[in-house]
Amino acid sequence: MDLLTGALIVVGLVVFETISSIDNAIINADVLATMGQRARRWFLIWGLLFAVFVIRGVLPWLIVWIATPGLGPIEALTATFSEDPRVIAAIEESAPIMLTGGGTFLVFLFLHWLFLEPKHFGLRGERIIIRKGIWFYAVASIVLLVIVWICIQTNPMMAFAAVVGSTGFFIVSGFRTNAEQAEQQLVEGKTSLSDWSKILYLEIIDATFSIDGVIGAFAFTLSVPLILLGNGIGAFVVREVTIRHVDQVKKYPFLKNGAMYSIAFLGMIMLMDGFGFHIPPWVSPIFTISIVVFFLVRSIRYNGMAQVNDPAAAFPDLFSIADEPSPENGLIPDRNDK
């Protein structure tokens, strides 16, 4: 790996980690506002170090180590920089398994957002799809069936990894849904917790939201040090957003769309790589940055139109913005709409 490619990968990781953690930053800011000064300072210093070195450092290292039984703990950390033929062969053998499991997780994550989650409509067709949200389970099942069938022809362990990826998605999704409901109760004052309990809650929230970034990082590289560097810098950016810029970030309605379409793209890249289509390392960072910039520009354009007149003039039948989801604005399906 040359220096330019490595730098491009790190930049792509920083952008992806930042954009995929926007929801996490908003939740952190809302909960921190209910805490005392000492607890806030403790979380923003020590909580961040835990998030960077434990979640974004140890987790990818564990994934590589567990998926590659032939490597020791140090070899798993430095594998992609090693010239040892045994280490290279072990990584090449285990890479399709890791990529298939991670790709399945990311594709399921995107489909869940596309079919079921409230959103600002950023592309044509999203409004129609969310009105047919019940189809998520059928589509996800068919996608898993196809992935497993393809994997069985090549390596049964890849098929098992795909099932692990889908199972991991549903487990993480359940934790995340429960955490978001708990966050709403905390902000509204319906639940009474000590500041230290809130810190523990925020660490759990960060862990569940960080899994997206950690798994997506493998679409960029299998190098644990590069993942730690890119995701670590991204985590510091998210901290800055949490402290100073969360209100500004909320003004860009389509950043979440950029994150989710990036996740979809990276999931497909991982699956294609796992199936033997060797994707150049520059593809993931270039396309991730391009997708994020595309939706950032759409957000800026939307905000500009909103200041002068009805933004629907610029985006007819494309976007729906509302504080609360309802069948009328299309953010949740109408049960009578068939």
Short mmCIF file of C-alpha atoms in Angstrom, two decimals:
data_model
loop_
_atom_site.label_atom_id
_atom_site.label_comp_id
_atom_site.label_asym_id
_atom_site.label_seq_id
_atom_site.Cartn_x
_atom_site.Cartn_y
_atom_site.Cartn_z
CA MET A 1 0.00 0.00 0.00
CA ASP A 2 1.52 3.32 -1.06
CA LEU A 3 1.37 6.50 1.03
CA LEU A 4 -1.23 8.22 -1.17
CA THR A 5 -3.62 5.27 -0.99
CA GLY A 6 -3.18 5.07 2.78
CA ALA A 7 -3.90 8.78 3.18
CA LEU A 8 -6.99 8.51 0.96
CA ILE A 9 -8.26 5.57 3.03
CA VAL A 10 -7.80 7.53 6.28
CA VAL A 11 -9.67 10.54 4.86
CA GLY A 12 -12.49 8.26 3.70
CA LEU A 13 -12.66 6.63 7.14
CA VAL A 14 -12.82 10.03 8.86
CA VAL A 15 -15.67 11.18 6.60
CA PHE A 16 -17.59 7.91 7.00
CA GLU A 17 -17.15 7.76 10.78
CA THR A 18 -18.28 11.38 11.11
CA ILE A 19 -21.32 11.14 8.87
CA SER A 20 -22.47 7.80 10.30
CA SER A 21 -22.21 9.14 13.87
CA ILE A 22 -24.41 12.23 13.44
CA ASP A 23 -27.34 10.58 15.22
CA ASN A 24 -24.98 9.59 18.01
CA ALA A 25 -23.74 13.18 18.38
CA ILE A 26 -27.29 14.53 18.58
CA ILE A 27 -28.29 11.98 21.25
CA ASN A 28 -25.11 12.71 23.22
CA ALA A 29 -25.79 16.45 23.14
CA ASP A 30 -29.40 16.02 24.26
CA VAL A 31 -28.48 13.77 27.21
CA LEU A 32 -25.41 15.82 28.20
CA ALA A 33 -27.68 18.86 28.52
CA THR A 34 -29.44 17.09 31.42
CA MET A 35 -26.18 16.34 33.30
CA GLY A 36 -24.01 18.26 35.71
CA GLN A 37 -20.80 20.03 34.62
CA ARG A 38 -18.45 17.49 36.22
CA ALA A 39 -20.17 14.51 34.62
CA ARG A 40 -20.22 16.23 31.23
CA ARG A 41 -16.49 16.94 31.43
CA TRP A 42 -15.75 13.36 32.50
CA PHE A 43 -17.71 11.89 29.60
CA LEU A 44 -16.22 14.23 26.99
CA ILE A 45 -12.66 13.32 28.07
CA TRP A 46 -12.61 9.75 29.38
CA GLY A 47 -15.70 8.61 27.54
CA LEU A 48 -14.13 9.72 24.27
CA LEU A 49 -10.89 7.87 25.00
CA PHE A 50 -12.92 4.73 25.73
CA ALA A 51 -14.88 5.19 22.51
CA VAL A 52 -11.72 5.63 20.42
CA PHE A 53 -9.36 3.02 21.82
CA VAL A 54 -11.78 0.34 23.06
CA ILE A 55 -14.67 0.47 20.60
CA ARG A 56 -12.91 1.71 17.46
CA GLY A 57 -9.55 0.08 18.20
CA VAL A 58 -10.13 -3.15 20.08
CA LEU A 59 -13.30 -4.20 18.22
CA PRO A 60 -11.79 -4.29 14.69
CA TRP A 61 -8.69 -6.00 16.07
CA LEU A 62 -10.88 -8.66 17.74
CA ILE A 63 -12.81 -9.20 14.51
CA VAL A 64 -9.60 -9.76 12.52
CA TRP A 65 -8.11 -11.98 15.23
CA ILE A 66 -11.21 -14.17 15.67
CA ALA A 67 -11.79 -14.49 11.92
CA THR A 68 -8.16 -15.50 11.33
CA PRO A 69 -7.33 -18.35 13.74
CA GLY A 70 -3.83 -18.77 12.29
CA LEU A 71 -2.71 -15.37 13.57
CA GLY A 72 -1.61 -14.34 17.02
CA PRO A 73 -2.86 -11.12 18.64
CA ILE A 74 0.13 -9.03 17.49
CA GLU A 75 0.04 -10.48 13.98
CA ALA A 76 -3.67 -9.63 13.72
CA LEU A 77 -2.82 -6.03 14.58
CA THR A 78 -0.03 -5.66 12.01
CA ALA A 79 -1.17 -8.23 9.43
CA THR A 80 -1.75 -5.88 6.50
CA PHE A 81 1.76 -4.41 6.87
CA SER A 82 3.45 -7.81 7.14
CA GLU A 83 5.50 -9.40 4.35
CA ASP A 84 5.43 -12.83 6.00
CA PRO A 85 3.89 -15.26 3.44
CA ARG A 86 2.11 -17.17 6.23
CA VAL A 87 0.42 -14.02 7.54
CA ILE A 88 -0.54 -12.86 4.04
CA ALA A 89 -2.05 -16.26 3.24
CA ALA A 90 -4.03 -16.29 6.50
CA ILE A 91 -5.51 -12.84 5.84
CA GLU A 92 -6.37 -13.71 2.23
CA GLU A 93 -8.15 -16.84 3.43
CA SER A 94 -10.19 -15.12 6.15
CA ALA A 95 -10.94 -11.84 4.30
CA PRO A 96 -13.95 -13.17 2.32
CA ILE A 97 -15.54 -14.41 5.56
CA MET A 98 -15.14 -11.05 7.32
CA LEU A 99 -16.28 -9.10 4.27
CA THR A 100 -19.37 -11.24 3.70
CA GLY A 101 -20.53 -10.94 7.31
CA GLY A 102 -19.88 -7.20 7.44
CA GLY A 103 -21.44 -6.58 4.03
CA THR A 104 -24.62 -8.42 5.02
CA PHE A 105 -24.86 -6.35 8.22
CA LEU A 106 -24.52 -3.07 6.31
CA VAL A 107 -27.01 -4.02 3.58
CA PHE A 108 -29.59 -4.96 6.23
CA LEU A 109 -28.92 -1.67 8.03
CA PHE A 110 -29.61 0.28 4.84
CA LEU A 111 -32.76 -1.69 3.99
CA HIS A 112 -34.15 -1.12 7.50
CA TRP A 113 -33.62 2.63 7.12
CA LEU A 114 -35.03 2.67 3.59
CA PHE A 115 -38.23 0.77 4.43
CA LEU A 116 -38.98 1.55 8.07
CA GLU A 117 -37.22 4.57 9.56
CA PRO A 118 -38.63 8.14 9.52
CA LYS A 119 -36.60 10.27 7.17
CA HIS A 120 -36.34 13.39 5.05
CA PHE A 121 -36.93 12.22 1.50
CA GLY A 122 -33.73 12.85 -0.45
CA LEU A 123 -34.32 10.83 -3.62
CA ARG A 124 -37.30 9.96 -5.74
CA GLY A 125 -38.86 6.67 -4.75
CA GLU A 126 -38.13 6.88 -1.01
CA ARG A 127 -41.67 8.08 -0.26
CA ILE A 128 -43.16 5.09 -2.13
CA ILE A 129 -40.83 2.59 -0.46
CA ILE A 130 -41.53 3.75 3.09
CA ARG A 131 -45.27 3.41 2.46
CA LYS A 132 -44.58 -0.27 1.79
CA GLY A 133 -42.47 -0.68 4.92
CA ILE A 134 -43.84 -4.11 5.76
CA TRP A 135 -41.91 -5.42 2.74
CA PHE A 136 -38.63 -4.92 4.61
CA TYR A 137 -38.80 -8.38 6.15
CA ALA A 138 -39.54 -10.07 2.83
CA VAL A 139 -36.81 -8.15 0.98
CA ALA A 140 -34.24 -8.75 3.75
CA SER A 141 -35.06 -12.47 3.80
CA ILE A 142 -34.68 -12.77 0.02
CA VAL A 143 -31.39 -10.84 0.09
CA LEU A 144 -30.04 -13.15 2.80
CA LEU A 145 -31.23 -16.20 0.87
CA VAL A 146 -29.40 -15.07 -2.28
CA ILE A 147 -26.20 -14.22 -0.37
CA VAL A 148 -26.17 -17.57 1.43
CA TRP A 149 -26.85 -19.48 -1.81
CA ILE A 150 -23.93 -17.74 -3.56
CA CYS A 151 -21.62 -18.29 -0.58
CA ILE A 152 -22.41 -21.99 -0.27
CA GLN A 153 -21.08 -22.52 -3.79
CA THR A 154 -17.73 -21.08 -2.70
CA ASN A 155 -17.20 -21.49 1.03
CA PRO A 156 -19.77 -22.63 3.64
CA MET A 157 -18.04 -20.43 6.24
CA MET A 158 -18.94 -17.38 4.15
CA ALA A 159 -22.59 -18.47 4.29
CA PHE A 160 -22.30 -18.80 8.06
CA ALA A 161 -20.73 -15.32 8.22
CA ALA A 162 -23.69 -13.89 6.27
CA VAL A 163 -26.09 -15.39 8.82
CA VAL A 164 -23.95 -13.98 11.65
CA GLY A 165 -24.07 -10.56 9.97
CA SER A 166 -27.87 -10.61 9.69
CA THR A 167 -28.23 -11.86 13.27
CA GLY A 168 -25.88 -9.13 14.48
CA PHE A 169 -27.97 -6.52 12.69
CA PHE A 170 -31.20 -7.54 14.44
CA ILE A 171 -29.48 -7.66 17.84
CA VAL A 172 -27.91 -4.21 17.39
CA SER A 173 -31.15 -2.81 15.95
CA GLY A 174 -33.06 -3.96 19.03
CA PHE A 175 -30.54 -2.37 21.40
CA ARG A 176 -30.54 0.84 19.38
CA THR A 177 -34.34 1.15 19.28
CA ASN A 178 -34.54 0.65 23.04
CA ALA A 179 -31.74 3.17 23.62
CA GLU A 180 -33.43 5.82 21.46
CA GLN A 181 -36.67 5.39 23.41
CA ALA A 182 -34.77 5.70 26.69
CA GLU A 183 -33.05 8.85 25.39
CA GLN A 184 -36.41 10.43 24.63
CA GLN A 185 -37.62 9.69 28.17
CA LEU A 186 -34.42 11.13 29.65
CA VAL A 187 -34.66 14.37 27.68
CA GLU A 188 -38.34 14.78 28.55
CA GLY A 189 -37.62 14.14 32.24
CA LYS A 190 -39.82 11.04 32.41
CA THR A 191 -36.94 8.95 33.76
CA SER A 192 -34.77 9.85 36.75
CA LEU A 193 -31.16 8.65 36.52
CA SER A 194 -27.97 9.74 38.25
CA ASP A 195 -25.29 11.43 36.14
CA TRP A 196 -23.10 8.32 36.33
CA SER A 197 -25.98 6.16 35.13
CA LYS A 198 -26.37 8.55 32.21
CA ILE A 199 -22.66 8.23 31.42
CA LEU A 200 -23.01 4.44 31.33
CA TYR A 201 -26.06 4.83 29.11
CA LEU A 202 -24.12 7.11 26.73
CA GLU A 203 -21.26 4.60 26.53
CA ILE A 204 -23.71 1.84 25.58
CA ILE A 205 -25.30 4.14 22.99
CA ASP A 206 -21.89 4.97 21.56
CA ALA A 207 -20.99 1.28 21.34
CA THR A 208 -24.14 0.41 19.39
CA PHE A 209 -23.76 3.35 17.00
CA SER A 210 -20.03 2.71 16.56
CA ILE A 211 -20.58 -0.79 15.21
CA ASP A 212 -21.75 0.69 11.89
CA GLY A 213 -18.51 2.64 11.52
CA VAL A 214 -16.29 -0.24 12.62
CA ILE A 215 -17.86 -2.75 10.23
CA GLY A 216 -18.03 -0.24 7.39
CA ALA A 217 -14.32 0.46 7.90
CA PHE A 218 -13.48 -3.00 6.56
CA ALA A 219 -14.78 -1.87 3.16
CA PHE A 220 -11.86 0.59 3.15
CA THR A 221 -9.11 -1.59 4.59
CA LEU A 222 -8.37 -4.63 6.76
CA SER A 223 -5.56 -2.70 8.46
CA VAL A 224 -6.42 -2.28 12.14
CA PRO A 225 -3.98 0.65 12.66
CA LEU A 226 -5.51 2.57 9.73
CA ILE A 227 -9.02 1.85 11.03
CA LEU A 228 -8.03 3.08 14.49
CA LEU A 229 -6.47 6.23 13.02
CA GLY A 230 -9.35 7.10 10.66
CA ASN A 231 -12.18 6.20 13.02
CA GLY A 232 -10.34 7.78 15.94
CA ILE A 233 -10.03 11.13 14.15
CA GLY A 234 -13.69 10.80 13.15
CA ALA A 235 -14.61 10.26 16.80
CA PHE A 236 -12.83 13.50 17.76
CA VAL A 237 -14.79 15.31 15.04
CA VAL A 238 -18.03 13.86 16.46
CA ARG A 239 -17.00 15.10 19.92
CA GLU A 240 -16.52 18.61 18.50
CA VAL A 241 -19.95 18.40 16.88
CA THR A 242 -21.47 17.23 20.17
CA ILE A 243 -19.97 20.15 22.11
CA ARG A 244 -20.29 23.08 19.72
CA HIS A 245 -22.00 22.38 16.44
CA VAL A 246 -24.92 20.01 16.98
CA ASP A 247 -27.50 22.73 16.24
CA GLN A 248 -25.76 23.60 12.98
CA VAL A 249 -25.64 19.93 11.92
CA LYS A 250 -29.39 19.61 12.47
CA LYS A 251 -29.90 22.28 9.80
CA TYR A 252 -28.66 19.91 7.08
CA PRO A 253 -31.62 17.55 6.67
CA PHE A 254 -30.11 15.11 4.19
CA LEU A 255 -26.81 14.23 5.89
CA LYS A 256 -28.42 11.09 7.30
CA ASN A 257 -29.37 10.10 3.75
CA GLY A 258 -25.73 10.50 2.76
CA ALA A 259 -24.67 8.26 5.63
CA MET A 260 -27.17 5.54 4.75
CA TYR A 261 -26.44 5.51 1.02
CA SER A 262 -22.73 5.34 1.89
CA ILE A 263 -23.51 2.34 4.09
CA ALA A 264 -25.41 0.69 1.23
CA PHE A 265 -22.51 1.28 -1.16
CA LEU A 266 -19.90 0.00 1.31
CA GLY A 267 -22.01 -3.07 2.07
CA MET A 268 -22.17 -3.95 -1.62
CA ILE A 269 -18.42 -3.33 -2.00
CA MET A 270 -17.72 -5.73 0.88
CA LEU A 271 -19.97 -8.42 -0.60
CA MET A 272 -18.44 -8.05 -4.06
CA ASP A 273 -14.95 -8.23 -2.57
CA GLY A 274 -15.95 -11.29 -0.58
CA PHE A 275 -17.30 -12.96 -3.72
CA GLY A 276 -13.96 -12.49 -5.45
CA PHE A 277 -14.42 -9.21 -7.33
CA HIS A 278 -11.28 -7.39 -6.24
CA ILE A 279 -12.23 -3.73 -5.82
CA PRO A 280 -9.37 -1.17 -5.91
CA PRO A 281 -8.75 0.36 -2.45
CA TRP A 282 -9.43 3.91 -3.69
CA VAL A 283 -13.03 3.11 -4.70
CA SER A 284 -14.56 3.10 -1.19
CA PRO A 285 -13.16 6.46 0.00
CA ILE A 286 -13.79 8.25 -3.31
CA PHE A 287 -17.40 7.11 -3.59
CA THR A 288 -18.13 7.65 0.12
CA ILE A 289 -16.87 11.24 -0.03
CA SER A 290 -18.80 11.82 -3.27
CA ILE A 291 -22.08 10.54 -1.79
CA VAL A 292 -21.70 12.67 1.34
CA VAL A 293 -20.87 15.79 -0.70
CA PHE A 294 -23.89 15.14 -2.96
CA PHE A 295 -26.34 15.11 -0.04
CA LEU A 296 -24.56 18.01 1.68
CA VAL A 297 -25.07 20.12 -1.45
CA ARG A 298 -28.74 19.10 -1.57
CA SER A 299 -29.11 20.18 2.06
CA ILE A 300 -27.50 23.55 1.36
CA ARG A 301 -29.69 24.05 -1.68
CA TYR A 302 -32.78 23.11 0.32
CA ASN A 303 -31.89 25.57 3.09
CA GLY A 304 -31.30 28.32 0.53
CA MET A 305 -34.71 27.78 -1.06
CA ALA A 306 -36.36 27.63 2.37
CA GLN A 307 -35.11 31.16 3.12
CA VAL A 308 -36.60 32.73 -0.01
CA ASN A 309 -39.74 30.71 -0.69
CA ASP A 310 -41.32 27.29 -0.49
CA PRO A 311 -38.50 24.74 -0.91
CA ALA A 312 -40.94 22.50 -2.74
CA ALA A 313 -40.46 24.85 -5.69
CA ALA A 314 -36.94 23.53 -6.03
CA PHE A 315 -37.79 19.95 -5.06
CA PRO A 316 -41.34 19.21 -6.26
CA ASP A 317 -42.75 16.00 -4.81
CA LEU A 318 -39.31 15.03 -3.53
CA PHE A 319 -38.95 16.04 0.12
CA SER A 320 -41.10 16.02 3.20
CA ILE A 321 -39.95 17.74 6.38
CA ALA A 322 -41.85 17.37 9.64
CA ASP A 323 -41.16 17.33 13.34
CA GLU A 324 -43.31 14.29 14.00
CA PRO A 325 -43.81 11.31 11.65
CA SER A 326 -47.36 10.87 10.39
CA PRO A 327 -49.16 9.22 7.48
CA GLU A 328 -50.04 12.67 6.16
CA ASN A 329 -46.43 13.74 5.62
CA GLY A 330 -45.32 10.32 4.49
CA LEU A 331 -42.76 9.74 7.24
CA ILE A 332 -44.63 6.63 8.35
CA PRO A 333 -46.86 4.43 6.24
CA ASP A 334 -50.60 5.00 6.13
CA ARG A 335 -52.26 1.72 7.07
CA ASN A 336 -55.06 2.52 4.65
CA ASP A 337 -52.63 3.18 1.78
CA LYS A 338 -52.42 0.16 -0.46
#
